[in-house]
Every structure is written in C-alpha cells, then in structure tokens.
Amino acid sequence: MKNLPILIVDDNEGDRYLLTRQLKDTQLPISKVFEAENGEDALEIFKNYEEYLAQNPSNYPPLLVFLDVNMPLIDGHTFLKEFNELRKRENLKSIIIMMFSTSEREEDKKNALEYDFVKDYLIKGTFDSDQLKERINDLFSFEC
Amino acid sequence: MILGPIAVGVFSFQVLKQNTYEKLLAVNDIHTREFVSRHIDERYKILVDNQLIDIKSYVEEYQREVISEISSNESYEGSFIIVEKKSGSVFYDEAFFNQLDASYFDSIDYGNATEFVVGSKHYVVSKYTFSPWDWIIYGIYPADSIEALLKDVATTVFLVCALAVLLLFAGTIALSHFFLIKPVDKMSRFAEKVANLKLDEKLVLEGPDEIKRLGKTLDVMKNKLSNNLKKIEKANEELAQFSYRASHDLKSPLTVTKKISEYVLKDIDSGDLDEAKINIKRMHKQICSLEALVSDILALAKADLAAENKEIVDFELIISELKEKFKLILEEANCELIINLNINEREVYGEKIRYQQIIENLISNGIKYRDKSKPNSLVRLAINYQGDFLEIEVEDNGVGIPEKNQPELFKMFKRFHPKLSSGSGLGASIIKKHVDHLGGVIVFESSNAGTTFDIKVPINVGASV
C-alpha cells in the first residue's frame, strides 16, 4: 500500500488536531485526512460516495476510520450500526475502523469490537506516535 | 379423639342399661303375674268351683299340669321356677337350664332370691307366692341378652360419635387448611418473593374477608415497593449514566489540553510560534468548555438541593440582572430580547435561583440556537399569571429542535446542534429539574420557524405562611 486516506470522527476539534498531528509524526504514507464532527457527518461521507470520489479521485474512500464513542446527534455505537448496513450495499468492504475514545468502559469496548470491521480500540491520551504507528502497521502493510 | 366417643358409648350404655333393666324387671313381673293368674290361680278356681279342692288326686294332677307347662313354653325367652315350700321340691325347665344339675337349686335361698346367676348368665327375677298350695313362683328372664343388645347399641353410638368426631376433625382441618393454612402459606411464599425483590406476582387470597383484605393490603404494599424500586433503579441508572458521561466529558478536555501543551512546548522549541499560538487558543477553548461543564454540573446538583431560603421572588431584579448578563452576548449575536412582565397583582414565594436559572437557560438557548439565515433574530420572554399558576413563556425564531430529537430534549448530555454551540448538553436538564422541584410543568413546541417553551408553576408552592 502506498497511500492511506483516513477519516477522523470526533466532536472535539482538539482531539482531531492531536490525532492528525500524531499521525503526521508516524511518517506513515497518509495521503489525506477527512474529518467529521459526529457520526451523522461521517455517514454522509460514505453515503455520498460518487460525489466524494469525484472530488478525491485518488484518496477516496478513506480506508481507516478513527471513531469516537460519545458524540452528539449520532454517537459511535449508532454510527457502527448504520455503517454495518451501509457497507453491505456500497464498495466499502475494505474499510477498517479503529475506535478512538476517552471511554474505558468495557460495555463500549465490547459493543464496538463485536463488528468484524472494528479492529482496535484506542484510549485517548494513552499512546504516543510510535505506538500509534505500530498499531496501524499491524493492520496495513506499507510499501517502502 | 377416640376417648370422647368411648365415653359417650359407655355413658349411653350405662344409662340404657339402667333404664332397660328397670323395664325388663317390670315386664318380667307382668309375665310372672300373668303366669300365676292364668296357669295357677285359674286352675285353683276350677278346683274350688267344682268342689274338687279337697280331692288330692285332682289337685296333684292340676299341679303336675302347671309344672309340665313350665317346660313347654318354647316361644318365650324367660322361664319359671316353682318351689314347693313344704317339701322343698324345685320345679324348673331342664331344657332352659340344660347345663345345670339339680344341686344348683339346693344352694339357693329361695326366700330371699332376688336374682339368678347361672354360670355366666344373669337373670332378672320376679317372685310370687301362691299360698293355697304353699308355692313360691319365680319368673326369670335373661338379662344378658338385653346386655348384648345394649352393647350393640352402645357400639353403634360409639361408632356414630367416632364418625361424627372424625368428620368434624377432617372438616376442621379442611376448613382451617382452606381459610388459614393455605392463605398463610401463600402469604409466606409471597413474602419470601418480596424479600428477594421478585415483584411480578400478584397476591390474591381466598378465604374470609379479613384474609382477603390482608391479601389486598399486602399486594398494595408490594406494588408500592415495586414502584419505588423501579424509581430507585431508574434513578440509579440515570446516576450511573450521568457519572459516566460527566467523568468522560470532564476528562476529555483535560486529556486534550495536556497533550496539546506538550506540542506547544515542542513548537516553541522548534521556533514555530504561530502553531504554538494556535494551540494555546485550542487549550483555552478546551478549558472554557470544561469550565462551562463544571458550572452546569454544579447547577444541576444545586437544582436537587433546596439551597436557598424561600423568599418573595423579585422578578424585576432577576430581569435586570439578566439584561446585564446577556447585554454583550445579544449585541454580538445581533439578537433582540423582548421582555413582558405582568406580575404586579400577586407575589411569588419561592427560591429565586430556580426561577433565575430557568429563565436564563431558556434565553441563553434562544440566543445560541438563533437562525442566522433569518433577518431578525429575537427571543421573547413573557411572565404572566394564569389562575393559580405563574406562566413563563420563552419564544424564539431560531432553528428549532429537530423532530426526531424532541423526545430526548430533557435528557442529559444531549446536543442537537453541535455546530451552533458547544454547550454541555445539560441546559434543558437543569430547566426540567427546577420545574419539577417547583411542582410545575414544561411543554414546548418547535419547528424550523422557532421554538416556544411554556412553563406553568403553581404559585407559592411550598410556602410556609
């Protein structure tokens, strides 16, 4: 893999900034960072497939999604439920989701990891860029 | 249980025996008298009438006839004994006393005989003398036969009594089982379930009214317990949900700020002061939202406490404070606040802070969720009397609450317009809590033309005067 477009879904701008900066520090070939403030906006990014593809011909769809749990309107859990339906009809099968939350609640972890496309659960503030790189490398193989 | 019928049986036997024995004596006496008159006296009269009384052979012949008749009376259960005093001879029915030899009668003192006991047999006795022939006639009748009969009667009495007692006993058990043991058993099982907080079963007791009433009372008690338990469970669940979300939302800005501060140091070290400045602003924003959240959590906690003394609420003061507080915000938002206060006729007694927070939160929401696409943003506050209620009405021409989110409006940590405002999501919960504590109701109508909140609070609720 040469290019990895990603999507960060989080209602806190500070969190989105931090993750973006940490991802930059990993020096992984991240080609584009999409951002969404909540689950509803994130779903829109996948629902309007053609439109986004036209705008980002080489970087769409994002192959890795960092998803927060507690968000207004549509939270992480509801997003997962709806995305699970969405990927049945769209060409979204290869998308991997890493949870990215402050919540360490077992209930939240269990619920998220039940979906086979959810591959990891990161707790905010508990990892540095090296560890983040390792976690992503576990999921994708990049060509050097 | 068996002693009663036995006593009744023995008693009835004794009474019957005494009664019957006396009757038996009387009947035997009649028989004996009749025997004397019909068999002996009549023969004697014939002899006298025919002047044969002095002819010894006739007399002896007649006497033999009498004696032979003693033995021929087979249909009669009793018998007769004739004793000739002069000769000491005893005549009796040998068939009747067939197991005896003549010597038995030698031992009897006839003059005083009042009863006969032959072997194991008892006889009642009636004694007559026939002086012309110098005879003593004993009429005897077996007392044992009547005793056997009496025993049968007594046994029957005993059995009947025993059966009656048995039925009574069984009946008592059945009745007590139905009226007492069964309901008590049911109650104890019910109590055990209640103790284990299994409250889905309804208790209906059969039996006397008192028991039914007890059953109903217990069932009411269970229902009240169940309702309270549901309330506690719900409150507990809400509290758990609250503490989860509150700790999450409190931790989140702290984590972000801590991490960003590290980047600020790096940026300063690397000389990228512009990035550092932007990040300081980010930190400031996180801290502001944290401060707002803490204030709201405190307000929510205060809403549950009767923190202030009750007083006559000065709405004029509340409104002037409000105007001061929102002056800048209104100017920045280019939003107009129209106030209509019509409460001069009566005083409202209560906690000022509740009214203040209700009004401030509603107006703050009205400003925050204004519709920027509309030319004039406005928020209208009206406070009026409606009978015994104080009515607080806040109307805006803002974006409205999305219909699908309306049922969740008063839930904690719910935000429906995250892009318009980054509030804590607690504002509506705070309003609702205050309204609940004031014993009032809050309703709202909302569309994309705007939102109207209507609150009605009973006046002087909780007044101690």
Coordinates of C-alpha atoms in Angstrom, one line a residue:
Chain A
M1 CA 0.0 0.0 0.0
K2 CA 1.3 3.4 -1.0
N3 CA -1.4 5.8 0.1
L4 CA -3.6 5.6 3.2
P5 CA -6.5 8.1 3.2
I6 CA -8.1 8.3 6.7
L7 CA -11.2 9.7 8.4
I8 CA -11.3 11.1 11.9
V9 CA -14.7 11.2 13.5
D10 CA -14.7 13.2 16.7
D11 CA -16.7 16.2 18.0
N12 CA -13.7 17.7 19.8
E13 CA -11.6 19.8 17.4
G14 CA -8.7 19.5 19.8
D15 CA -8.8 15.7 19.6
R16 CA -9.0 15.8 15.8
Y17 CA -6.0 18.1 15.7
L18 CA -4.0 15.9 18.1
L19 CA -4.6 12.7 16.2
T20 CA -3.8 14.4 12.9
R21 CA -0.5 15.7 14.3
Q22 CA 0.4 12.3 15.9
L23 CA -0.4 10.6 12.5
K24 CA 2.0 13.1 10.8
D25 CA 4.6 12.2 13.4
T26 CA 4.3 8.5 12.4
Q27 CA 5.5 9.4 8.9
L28 CA 3.2 6.8 7.5
P29 CA 2.1 7.5 3.9
I30 CA -1.2 9.1 4.9
S31 CA -2.4 10.7 1.8
K32 CA -5.5 12.5 3.2
V33 CA -7.3 13.2 6.4
F34 CA -11.1 13.5 6.2
E35 CA -12.7 15.0 9.3
A36 CA -16.2 14.6 10.7
E37 CA -17.7 16.2 13.8
N38 CA -20.1 13.5 14.5
G39 CA -21.5 10.2 13.3
E40 CA -24.1 11.8 11.1
D41 CA -21.5 13.8 9.1
A42 CA -19.3 10.7 8.9
L43 CA -22.1 8.7 7.4
E44 CA -22.7 11.4 4.9
I45 CA -19.1 11.0 3.7
F46 CA -19.9 7.3 2.8
K47 CA -23.4 7.8 1.6
N48 CA -22.4 10.5 -0.9
Y49 CA -19.9 8.1 -2.4
E50 CA -19.9 9.3 -6.0
E51 CA -19.6 13.0 -5.0
Y52 CA -16.6 12.4 -2.7
L53 CA -15.0 10.1 -5.2
A54 CA -15.2 12.8 -7.8
Q55 CA -13.6 15.3 -5.5
N56 CA -10.9 13.0 -4.3
P57 CA -10.3 10.5 -7.1
S58 CA -7.1 9.0 -5.6
N59 CA -7.9 9.3 -1.9
Y60 CA -11.4 8.0 -1.5
P61 CA -12.9 6.2 0.3
P62 CA -10.8 6.6 3.5
L63 CA -9.5 3.1 4.3
L64 CA -9.0 3.7 8.0
V65 CA -11.6 5.4 10.3
F66 CA -10.8 6.7 13.8
L67 CA -14.1 6.7 15.5
D68 CA -15.0 8.4 18.8
V69 CA -17.8 6.9 21.0
N70 CA -19.5 9.9 22.7
M71 CA -20.7 12.4 20.2
P72 CA -23.8 14.5 19.7
L73 CA -26.5 13.5 17.2
I74 CA -25.2 10.1 16.1
D75 CA -22.7 8.6 18.5
G76 CA -20.0 6.0 17.8
H77 CA -22.3 3.0 18.5
T78 CA -25.1 4.2 16.3
F79 CA -22.6 5.0 13.6
L80 CA -21.3 1.4 13.7
K81 CA -24.8 0.0 13.4
E82 CA -25.6 2.2 10.4
F83 CA -22.2 1.7 8.8
N84 CA -22.7 -2.1 9.1
E85 CA -25.8 -1.7 6.9
L86 CA -24.1 0.7 4.6
R87 CA -21.1 -1.5 3.8
K88 CA -23.5 -4.2 2.5
R89 CA -24.5 -2.1 -0.5
E90 CA -21.6 0.1 -1.2
N91 CA -18.0 -0.7 -2.1
L92 CA -16.9 -0.1 1.5
K93 CA -15.9 -3.6 2.5
S94 CA -12.2 -3.0 3.0
I95 CA -12.7 -0.1 5.4
I96 CA -11.2 -0.7 8.8
I97 CA -12.3 1.1 11.9
M98 CA -10.2 1.9 15.0
M99 CA -12.1 3.2 18.0
F100 CA -10.7 6.3 19.5
S101 CA -12.3 7.3 22.7
T102 CA -11.8 8.5 26.3
S103 CA -14.2 5.8 27.4
E104 CA -12.5 2.8 29.0
R105 CA -15.9 1.2 29.7
E106 CA -16.0 -2.5 29.0
E107 CA -19.5 -2.1 27.6
D108 CA -18.3 0.4 25.0
K109 CA -15.3 -1.8 24.0
K110 CA -17.4 -5.0 23.8
N111 CA -20.1 -3.3 21.7
A112 CA -17.6 -1.9 19.2
L113 CA -15.4 -4.9 18.9
E114 CA -18.4 -7.1 18.0
Y115 CA -18.2 -5.8 14.5
D116 CA -15.6 -7.6 12.4
F117 CA -14.5 -4.4 10.7
V118 CA -13.6 -2.8 14.1
K119 CA -10.0 -3.9 14.5
D120 CA -8.8 -1.9 17.5
Y121 CA -9.8 0.3 20.5
L122 CA -7.6 3.1 21.4
I123 CA -7.9 5.1 24.6
K124 CA -7.2 8.8 24.0
G125 CA -4.1 10.1 25.6
T126 CA -2.6 6.7 26.4
F127 CA -0.4 6.3 23.3
D128 CA 2.4 8.2 21.6
S129 CA 3.1 8.4 17.8
D130 CA 5.4 5.3 17.9
Q131 CA 2.7 3.2 19.4
L132 CA 0.1 4.6 17.0
K133 CA 2.4 3.6 14.1
E134 CA 2.8 0.1 15.4
R135 CA -1.0 -0.3 15.8
I136 CA -1.6 0.9 12.2
N137 CA 1.2 -1.3 10.9
D138 CA -0.5 -4.3 12.4
L139 CA -3.4 -3.6 10.2
F140 CA -1.8 -2.4 6.9
S141 CA 1.4 -3.3 5.1
F142 CA 3.1 -0.4 3.5
E143 CA 5.5 -0.5 0.6
C144 CA 8.7 1.3 1.5
Chain B
M1 CA -60.1 -38.0 69.7
I2 CA -61.2 -41.6 70.4
L3 CA -61.8 -41.0 74.1
G4 CA -64.8 -38.8 73.5
P5 CA -66.9 -41.4 71.6
I6 CA -65.8 -44.1 74.0
A7 CA -67.1 -42.0 76.9
V8 CA -70.3 -41.3 75.0
G9 CA -70.7 -45.0 74.3
V10 CA -70.0 -46.1 77.9
F11 CA -72.3 -43.4 79.2
S12 CA -75.1 -44.3 76.8
F13 CA -74.6 -47.9 77.7
Q14 CA -74.9 -47.3 81.4
V15 CA -78.0 -45.1 81.0
L16 CA -79.7 -47.5 78.7
K17 CA -78.7 -50.4 80.8
Q18 CA -80.3 -48.9 83.9
N19 CA -83.4 -47.9 82.0
T20 CA -83.8 -51.1 80.2
Y21 CA -83.1 -53.1 83.3
E22 CA -85.9 -51.5 85.2
K23 CA -88.2 -52.0 82.2
L24 CA -87.1 -55.6 82.0
L25 CA -87.9 -56.1 85.6
A26 CA -91.4 -54.6 85.1
V27 CA -92.1 -56.7 82.0
N28 CA -90.9 -59.8 83.7
D29 CA -93.1 -59.0 86.6
I30 CA -96.1 -58.7 84.4
H31 CA -95.3 -62.0 82.7
T32 CA -94.8 -63.8 86.1
R33 CA -98.0 -62.4 87.5
E34 CA -99.9 -63.4 84.4
F35 CA -98.4 -66.9 84.6
V36 CA -99.5 -67.2 88.2
S37 CA -103.0 -65.9 87.5
R38 CA -103.7 -67.8 84.2
H39 CA -101.9 -71.1 84.9
I40 CA -102.1 -71.5 88.7
D41 CA -104.9 -69.3 90.0
E42 CA -107.4 -70.3 87.3
R43 CA -106.8 -74.0 87.8
Y44 CA -107.2 -73.5 91.5
K45 CA -110.5 -71.7 90.9
I46 CA -111.8 -74.5 88.7
L47 CA -111.0 -76.9 91.5
V48 CA -112.7 -74.7 94.1
D49 CA -115.7 -74.1 91.8
N50 CA -116.1 -77.8 91.1
Q51 CA -115.6 -78.6 94.7
L52 CA -112.6 -80.7 93.9
I53 CA -110.2 -78.8 96.1
D54 CA -110.1 -81.4 98.7
I55 CA -109.7 -84.3 96.4
K56 CA -105.9 -84.8 96.5
S57 CA -105.5 -86.6 93.2
Y58 CA -107.2 -83.8 91.2
V59 CA -105.2 -81.2 92.9
E60 CA -102.0 -83.1 92.3
E61 CA -103.0 -83.6 88.6
Y62 CA -103.6 -79.9 88.2
Q63 CA -100.3 -79.1 89.9
R64 CA -98.4 -81.5 87.5
E65 CA -100.1 -79.8 84.6
V66 CA -98.7 -76.5 85.8
I67 CA -95.2 -77.9 86.3
S68 CA -95.2 -79.5 82.9
E69 CA -96.3 -76.2 81.3
I70 CA -93.1 -74.7 82.7
S71 CA -91.1 -76.8 80.3
S72 CA -93.3 -76.5 77.3
N73 CA -93.2 -72.8 76.8
E74 CA -90.7 -72.7 74.0
S75 CA -91.6 -69.4 72.3
Y76 CA -90.8 -67.5 75.5
E77 CA -87.3 -66.5 76.3
G78 CA -87.8 -66.4 80.0
S79 CA -88.8 -69.3 82.3
F80 CA -90.4 -70.1 85.6
I81 CA -89.2 -71.9 88.7
I82 CA -91.7 -73.2 91.2
V83 CA -90.6 -74.1 94.7
E84 CA -92.9 -76.1 96.9
K85 CA -92.0 -74.8 100.4
K86 CA -93.4 -77.7 102.3
S87 CA -91.5 -80.4 100.5
G88 CA -88.6 -78.2 99.4
S89 CA -89.0 -79.5 95.8
V90 CA -87.9 -77.3 93.0
F91 CA -89.5 -77.5 89.5
Y92 CA -87.9 -75.8 86.5
D93 CA -87.4 -76.3 82.8
E94 CA -84.5 -78.6 82.5
A95 CA -84.1 -77.6 78.8
F96 CA -83.8 -74.0 79.8
F97 CA -81.1 -74.6 82.4
N98 CA -79.7 -77.5 80.5
Q99 CA -76.2 -77.1 81.7
L100 CA -77.1 -77.4 85.3
D101 CA -77.5 -80.2 87.7
A102 CA -80.2 -80.2 90.4
S103 CA -77.8 -79.4 93.2
Y104 CA -77.5 -75.8 91.9
F105 CA -81.0 -75.2 93.1
D106 CA -80.3 -76.6 96.5
S107 CA -77.9 -73.8 97.2
I108 CA -80.4 -71.1 96.6
D109 CA -82.1 -69.4 99.5
Y110 CA -85.5 -69.0 97.8
G111 CA -87.0 -66.9 100.4
N112 CA -84.5 -64.1 99.6
A113 CA -83.7 -64.8 96.0
T114 CA -83.8 -61.5 94.0
E115 CA -81.6 -62.6 91.1
F116 CA -80.3 -65.7 89.5
V117 CA -76.8 -66.2 88.3
V118 CA -76.4 -69.4 86.4
G119 CA -72.9 -69.9 85.2
S120 CA -72.1 -66.7 83.4
K121 CA -75.8 -65.9 82.7
H122 CA -77.7 -63.3 84.6
Y123 CA -81.4 -63.3 85.0
V124 CA -83.9 -60.8 86.4
V125 CA -86.3 -62.3 88.9
S126 CA -89.9 -61.7 89.9
K127 CA -91.1 -63.5 92.9
Y128 CA -94.7 -64.5 93.8
T129 CA -96.2 -66.8 96.4
F130 CA -99.3 -68.9 95.9
S131 CA -100.3 -69.6 99.4
P132 CA -103.1 -72.2 98.9
W133 CA -100.5 -74.6 97.5
D134 CA -97.7 -73.1 99.5
W135 CA -95.7 -72.3 96.3
I136 CA -93.1 -69.7 95.5
I137 CA -93.1 -68.9 91.8
Y138 CA -90.0 -67.2 90.3
G139 CA -90.4 -65.7 86.9
I140 CA -86.9 -65.2 85.4
Y141 CA -85.7 -63.6 82.2
P142 CA -82.2 -63.5 80.8
A143 CA -80.6 -60.1 81.5
D144 CA -77.6 -61.0 79.3
S145 CA -79.5 -61.0 76.0
I146 CA -80.5 -57.4 76.7
E147 CA -77.0 -56.6 77.7
A148 CA -75.7 -57.9 74.4
L149 CA -78.3 -55.7 72.6
L150 CA -77.3 -52.8 74.7
K151 CA -73.7 -53.4 73.9
D152 CA -74.7 -53.3 70.2
V153 CA -76.5 -50.0 70.8
A154 CA -73.5 -48.6 72.7
T155 CA -71.1 -49.7 70.0
T156 CA -73.3 -48.1 67.4
V157 CA -73.5 -44.9 69.5
F158 CA -69.7 -45.1 69.8
L159 CA -69.2 -45.6 66.0
V160 CA -71.6 -42.8 65.2
C161 CA -69.9 -40.5 67.6
A162 CA -66.5 -41.5 66.4
L163 CA -67.5 -40.9 62.8
A164 CA -69.0 -37.6 63.7
V165 CA -65.9 -36.6 65.6
L166 CA -63.8 -37.8 62.7
L167 CA -65.8 -35.9 60.2
L168 CA -65.7 -32.8 62.4
F169 CA -61.9 -33.2 62.7
A170 CA -61.5 -33.7 59.0
G171 CA -63.8 -30.8 58.4
T172 CA -61.9 -28.5 60.8
I173 CA -58.6 -29.5 59.1
A174 CA -60.1 -28.9 55.6
L175 CA -61.6 -25.6 56.7
S176 CA -58.5 -24.4 58.5
H177 CA -56.5 -25.5 55.5
F178 CA -58.7 -23.5 53.2
F179 CA -59.2 -20.5 55.4
L180 CA -55.9 -20.3 57.3
I181 CA -53.1 -22.6 56.3
K182 CA -53.4 -22.1 52.5
P183 CA -53.6 -18.3 52.7
V184 CA -50.8 -18.2 55.3
D185 CA -48.7 -20.5 53.2
K186 CA -49.4 -18.3 50.1
M187 CA -48.6 -15.2 52.1
S188 CA -45.3 -16.6 53.3
R189 CA -44.2 -17.6 49.8
F190 CA -45.3 -14.2 48.6
A191 CA -43.3 -12.5 51.4
E192 CA -40.3 -14.6 50.5
K193 CA -40.5 -13.5 46.9
V194 CA -40.9 -9.9 48.0
A195 CA -37.9 -10.2 50.3
N196 CA -35.9 -11.4 47.2
L197 CA -37.4 -8.4 45.3
K198 CA -39.3 -10.7 42.8
L199 CA -42.2 -8.4 42.5
D200 CA -44.0 -9.6 39.4
E201 CA -46.5 -11.9 41.2
K202 CA -50.0 -10.7 42.2
L203 CA -51.3 -11.9 45.6
V204 CA -54.9 -12.9 45.8
L205 CA -56.0 -14.7 48.9
E206 CA -59.1 -16.8 49.2
G207 CA -61.0 -17.1 52.5
P208 CA -62.8 -14.9 55.0
D209 CA -63.0 -11.2 54.3
E210 CA -60.2 -10.4 56.8
I211 CA -57.8 -12.7 54.9
K212 CA -58.8 -11.2 51.5
R213 CA -58.3 -7.7 52.9
L214 CA -54.9 -8.7 54.3
G215 CA -54.0 -10.1 50.8
K216 CA -55.1 -6.8 49.2
T217 CA -53.1 -4.8 51.6
L218 CA -50.0 -6.9 51.1
D219 CA -50.5 -6.6 47.3
V220 CA -50.7 -2.9 47.6
M221 CA -47.6 -2.8 49.7
K222 CA -45.8 -4.9 47.1
N223 CA -46.9 -2.6 44.3
K224 CA -45.7 0.4 46.2
L225 CA -42.4 -1.3 46.8
S226 CA -42.2 -2.3 43.2
N227 CA -42.9 1.3 42.0
N228 CA -40.4 2.7 44.5
L229 CA -37.8 0.1 43.4
K230 CA -38.4 1.0 39.8
K231 CA -37.9 4.6 40.7
I232 CA -34.7 3.8 42.6
E233 CA -33.5 1.6 39.7
K234 CA -34.3 4.3 37.2
A235 CA -32.5 7.0 39.4
N236 CA -29.6 4.7 39.9
E237 CA -29.4 4.0 36.1
E238 CA -29.6 7.8 35.5
L239 CA -26.9 8.4 38.1
A240 CA -24.6 5.8 36.6
Q241 CA -25.2 7.2 33.1
F242 CA -24.6 10.7 34.4
S243 CA -21.4 9.9 36.2
Y244 CA -20.2 8.0 33.1
R245 CA -20.9 10.9 30.8
A246 CA -19.8 13.6 33.3
S247 CA -16.5 11.9 34.0
H248 CA -16.0 11.3 30.3
D249 CA -16.8 14.9 29.4
L250 CA -14.6 16.2 32.2
K251 CA -11.7 14.0 31.3
S252 CA -11.8 14.7 27.6
P253 CA -10.8 18.4 27.6
L254 CA -8.1 17.7 30.2
T255 CA -6.6 14.9 28.1
V256 CA -6.6 17.1 25.1
T257 CA -5.1 20.1 26.9
K258 CA -2.4 18.0 28.5
K259 CA -1.4 16.6 25.1
I260 CA -1.6 19.9 23.2
S261 CA 0.5 21.6 25.9
E262 CA 3.3 19.1 25.0
Y263 CA 3.0 20.1 21.4
V264 CA 3.1 23.8 22.4
L265 CA 6.5 23.2 24.1
K266 CA 7.7 21.3 21.0
D267 CA 6.5 24.2 18.7
I268 CA 8.2 26.8 20.9
D269 CA 11.5 24.7 20.9
S270 CA 11.3 24.4 17.1
G271 CA 10.5 28.1 16.7
D272 CA 7.1 27.5 15.2
L273 CA 5.4 30.2 17.3
D274 CA 2.4 30.6 15.1
E275 CA 1.5 26.9 15.6
A276 CA 2.1 27.4 19.3
K277 CA -0.2 30.3 19.4
I278 CA -3.0 28.4 17.6
N279 CA -2.5 25.6 20.1
I280 CA -2.7 27.9 23.1
K281 CA -6.1 29.0 21.7
R282 CA -7.1 25.4 21.4
M283 CA -6.2 24.8 25.0
H284 CA -8.1 27.9 26.0
K285 CA -11.2 26.6 24.2
Q286 CA -10.9 23.3 26.0
I287 CA -10.6 24.9 29.4
C288 CA -13.6 27.2 28.6
S289 CA -15.7 24.2 27.7
L290 CA -14.5 22.4 30.8
E291 CA -15.4 25.5 33.0
A292 CA -18.9 25.6 31.4
L293 CA -19.4 21.9 32.0
V294 CA -18.4 22.2 35.7
S295 CA -20.7 25.2 36.1
D296 CA -23.6 23.2 34.6
I297 CA -22.9 20.2 36.7
L298 CA -22.9 22.4 39.8
A299 CA -26.2 24.0 38.7
L300 CA -27.7 20.6 38.1
A301 CA -26.6 19.4 41.6
K302 CA -27.9 22.7 43.1
A303 CA -31.2 22.1 41.4
D304 CA -31.7 19.0 43.5
L305 CA -30.9 20.8 46.8
A306 CA -33.1 23.4 48.4
A307 CA -30.0 25.6 48.6
E308 CA -31.6 28.9 49.3
N309 CA -34.1 30.2 51.7
K310 CA -37.5 30.8 50.3
E311 CA -38.4 34.4 49.8
I312 CA -40.7 36.6 47.8
V313 CA -39.2 36.3 44.3
D314 CA -38.2 39.7 42.9
F315 CA -38.7 39.2 39.1
E316 CA -37.7 42.8 38.4
L317 CA -34.3 42.1 39.9
I318 CA -33.9 38.8 38.0
I319 CA -34.7 40.6 34.8
S320 CA -32.4 43.5 35.3
E321 CA -29.5 41.0 36.2
L322 CA -30.4 39.0 33.1
K323 CA -30.3 42.1 30.9
E324 CA -26.9 42.9 32.2
K325 CA -25.6 39.4 31.8
F326 CA -26.8 39.0 28.2
K327 CA -26.1 42.5 27.0
L328 CA -22.8 41.8 25.2
I329 CA -23.9 38.4 24.0
L330 CA -27.1 39.8 22.5
E331 CA -25.1 42.6 20.8
E332 CA -22.6 40.1 19.3
A333 CA -25.4 37.8 18.2
N334 CA -27.4 40.7 16.8
C335 CA -30.4 39.3 18.6
E336 CA -33.3 41.2 20.2
L337 CA -34.6 40.3 23.6
I338 CA -38.2 41.4 24.3
I339 CA -39.5 41.1 27.9
N340 CA -43.1 41.3 29.0
L341 CA -43.6 41.1 32.8
N342 CA -47.1 41.2 34.1
I343 CA -47.0 40.0 37.7
N344 CA -47.9 43.0 39.8
E345 CA -51.1 41.7 41.3
R346 CA -49.6 38.9 43.3
E347 CA -46.3 37.9 44.9
V348 CA -44.5 34.7 44.2
Y349 CA -42.9 33.0 47.2
G350 CA -40.1 30.5 46.5
E351 CA -36.4 30.0 45.7
K352 CA -35.1 32.8 43.5
I353 CA -32.3 30.7 42.0
R354 CA -34.8 28.3 40.4
Y355 CA -36.7 30.9 38.5
Q356 CA -33.4 32.7 37.6
Q357 CA -31.8 29.6 36.2
I358 CA -35.0 28.6 34.3
I359 CA -35.2 32.0 32.6
E360 CA -31.5 32.4 32.0
N361 CA -31.2 28.9 30.4
L362 CA -34.2 29.4 28.2
I363 CA -33.0 32.8 27.0
S364 CA -29.4 31.5 26.5
N365 CA -30.7 28.7 24.4
G366 CA -32.9 31.1 22.4
I367 CA -29.8 33.1 21.6
K368 CA -27.4 30.2 21.0
Y369 CA -29.8 28.4 18.5
R370 CA -30.8 31.5 16.6
D371 CA -31.3 31.1 12.9
K372 CA -28.6 33.1 11.2
S373 CA -30.5 32.9 7.9
K374 CA -33.4 34.9 9.3
P375 CA -33.0 38.7 9.1
N376 CA -34.1 39.5 12.7
S377 CA -33.2 37.1 15.5
L378 CA -35.4 37.6 18.5
V379 CA -36.1 36.0 21.9
R380 CA -39.3 36.9 23.7
L381 CA -39.9 36.4 27.4
A382 CA -43.3 36.8 29.0
I383 CA -44.2 36.2 32.6
N384 CA -47.9 36.2 33.5
Y385 CA -50.5 34.8 35.9
Q386 CA -52.8 32.1 34.7
G387 CA -55.2 31.5 37.5
D388 CA -53.2 30.0 40.4
F389 CA -50.2 29.4 38.1
L390 CA -47.3 31.5 37.1
E391 CA -46.6 31.2 33.4
I392 CA -43.2 31.7 32.0
E393 CA -43.1 31.7 28.2
V394 CA -40.0 31.9 26.1
E395 CA -40.3 32.1 22.4
D396 CA -37.6 32.4 19.7
N397 CA -37.4 32.4 15.9
G398 CA -34.4 30.1 15.9
V399 CA -33.6 26.9 14.1
G400 CA -35.9 24.8 16.2
I401 CA -35.4 21.3 17.7
P402 CA -35.2 18.5 15.1
E403 CA -38.4 16.5 15.5
K404 CA -36.7 13.2 15.9
N405 CA -34.7 14.6 18.8
Q406 CA -37.6 16.2 20.6
P407 CA -38.3 13.2 22.9
E408 CA -34.7 13.4 24.1
L409 CA -34.7 17.2 24.8
F410 CA -34.6 16.9 28.6
K411 CA -32.1 14.1 28.7
M412 CA -28.7 14.9 30.0
F413 CA -25.7 15.4 27.7
K414 CA -27.8 15.7 24.6
R415 CA -26.8 18.2 22.0
F416 CA -28.8 18.5 18.7
H417 CA -26.9 21.4 17.1
P418 CA -23.3 20.7 17.8
K419 CA -22.2 23.1 15.1
L420 CA -24.1 26.1 16.5
S421 CA -23.0 25.7 20.1
S422 CA -20.6 23.6 22.1
G423 CA -22.6 23.5 25.3
S424 CA -22.5 20.8 27.9
G425 CA -25.8 19.3 26.9
L426 CA -27.2 19.9 30.4
G427 CA -29.1 23.1 30.0
A428 CA -32.5 21.6 29.3
S429 CA -32.0 19.0 32.1
I430 CA -31.3 21.9 34.5
I431 CA -34.5 23.7 33.5
K432 CA -36.5 20.5 33.8
K433 CA -35.1 19.7 37.3
H434 CA -36.1 23.2 38.6
V435 CA -39.6 23.0 37.1
D436 CA -40.0 19.5 38.7
H437 CA -38.9 20.9 42.1
L438 CA -41.4 23.8 41.7
G439 CA -44.1 21.3 41.0
G440 CA -44.7 22.7 37.6
V441 CA -44.9 21.5 34.0
I442 CA -42.9 22.4 31.0
V443 CA -44.1 21.9 27.4
F444 CA -42.6 23.1 24.1
E445 CA -43.5 23.5 20.5
S446 CA -40.8 23.6 17.9
S447 CA -40.4 23.8 14.2
N448 CA -37.9 25.4 11.8
A449 CA -39.8 28.7 12.4
G450 CA -38.7 28.6 16.1
T451 CA -39.3 27.2 19.5
T452 CA -41.7 28.2 22.3
F453 CA -41.3 26.9 25.8
D454 CA -44.2 27.2 28.1
I455 CA -43.8 26.7 31.9
K456 CA -46.6 26.7 34.4
V457 CA -45.7 26.7 38.1
P458 CA -48.2 26.7 41.0
I459 CA -47.9 29.9 42.9
N460 CA -46.5 29.9 46.4
V461 CA -45.6 26.3 46.2
G462 CA -44.1 25.2 49.4
A463 CA -45.0 28.5 51.1
S464 CA -44.8 28.2 54.9
V465 CA -47.1 31.2 55.5

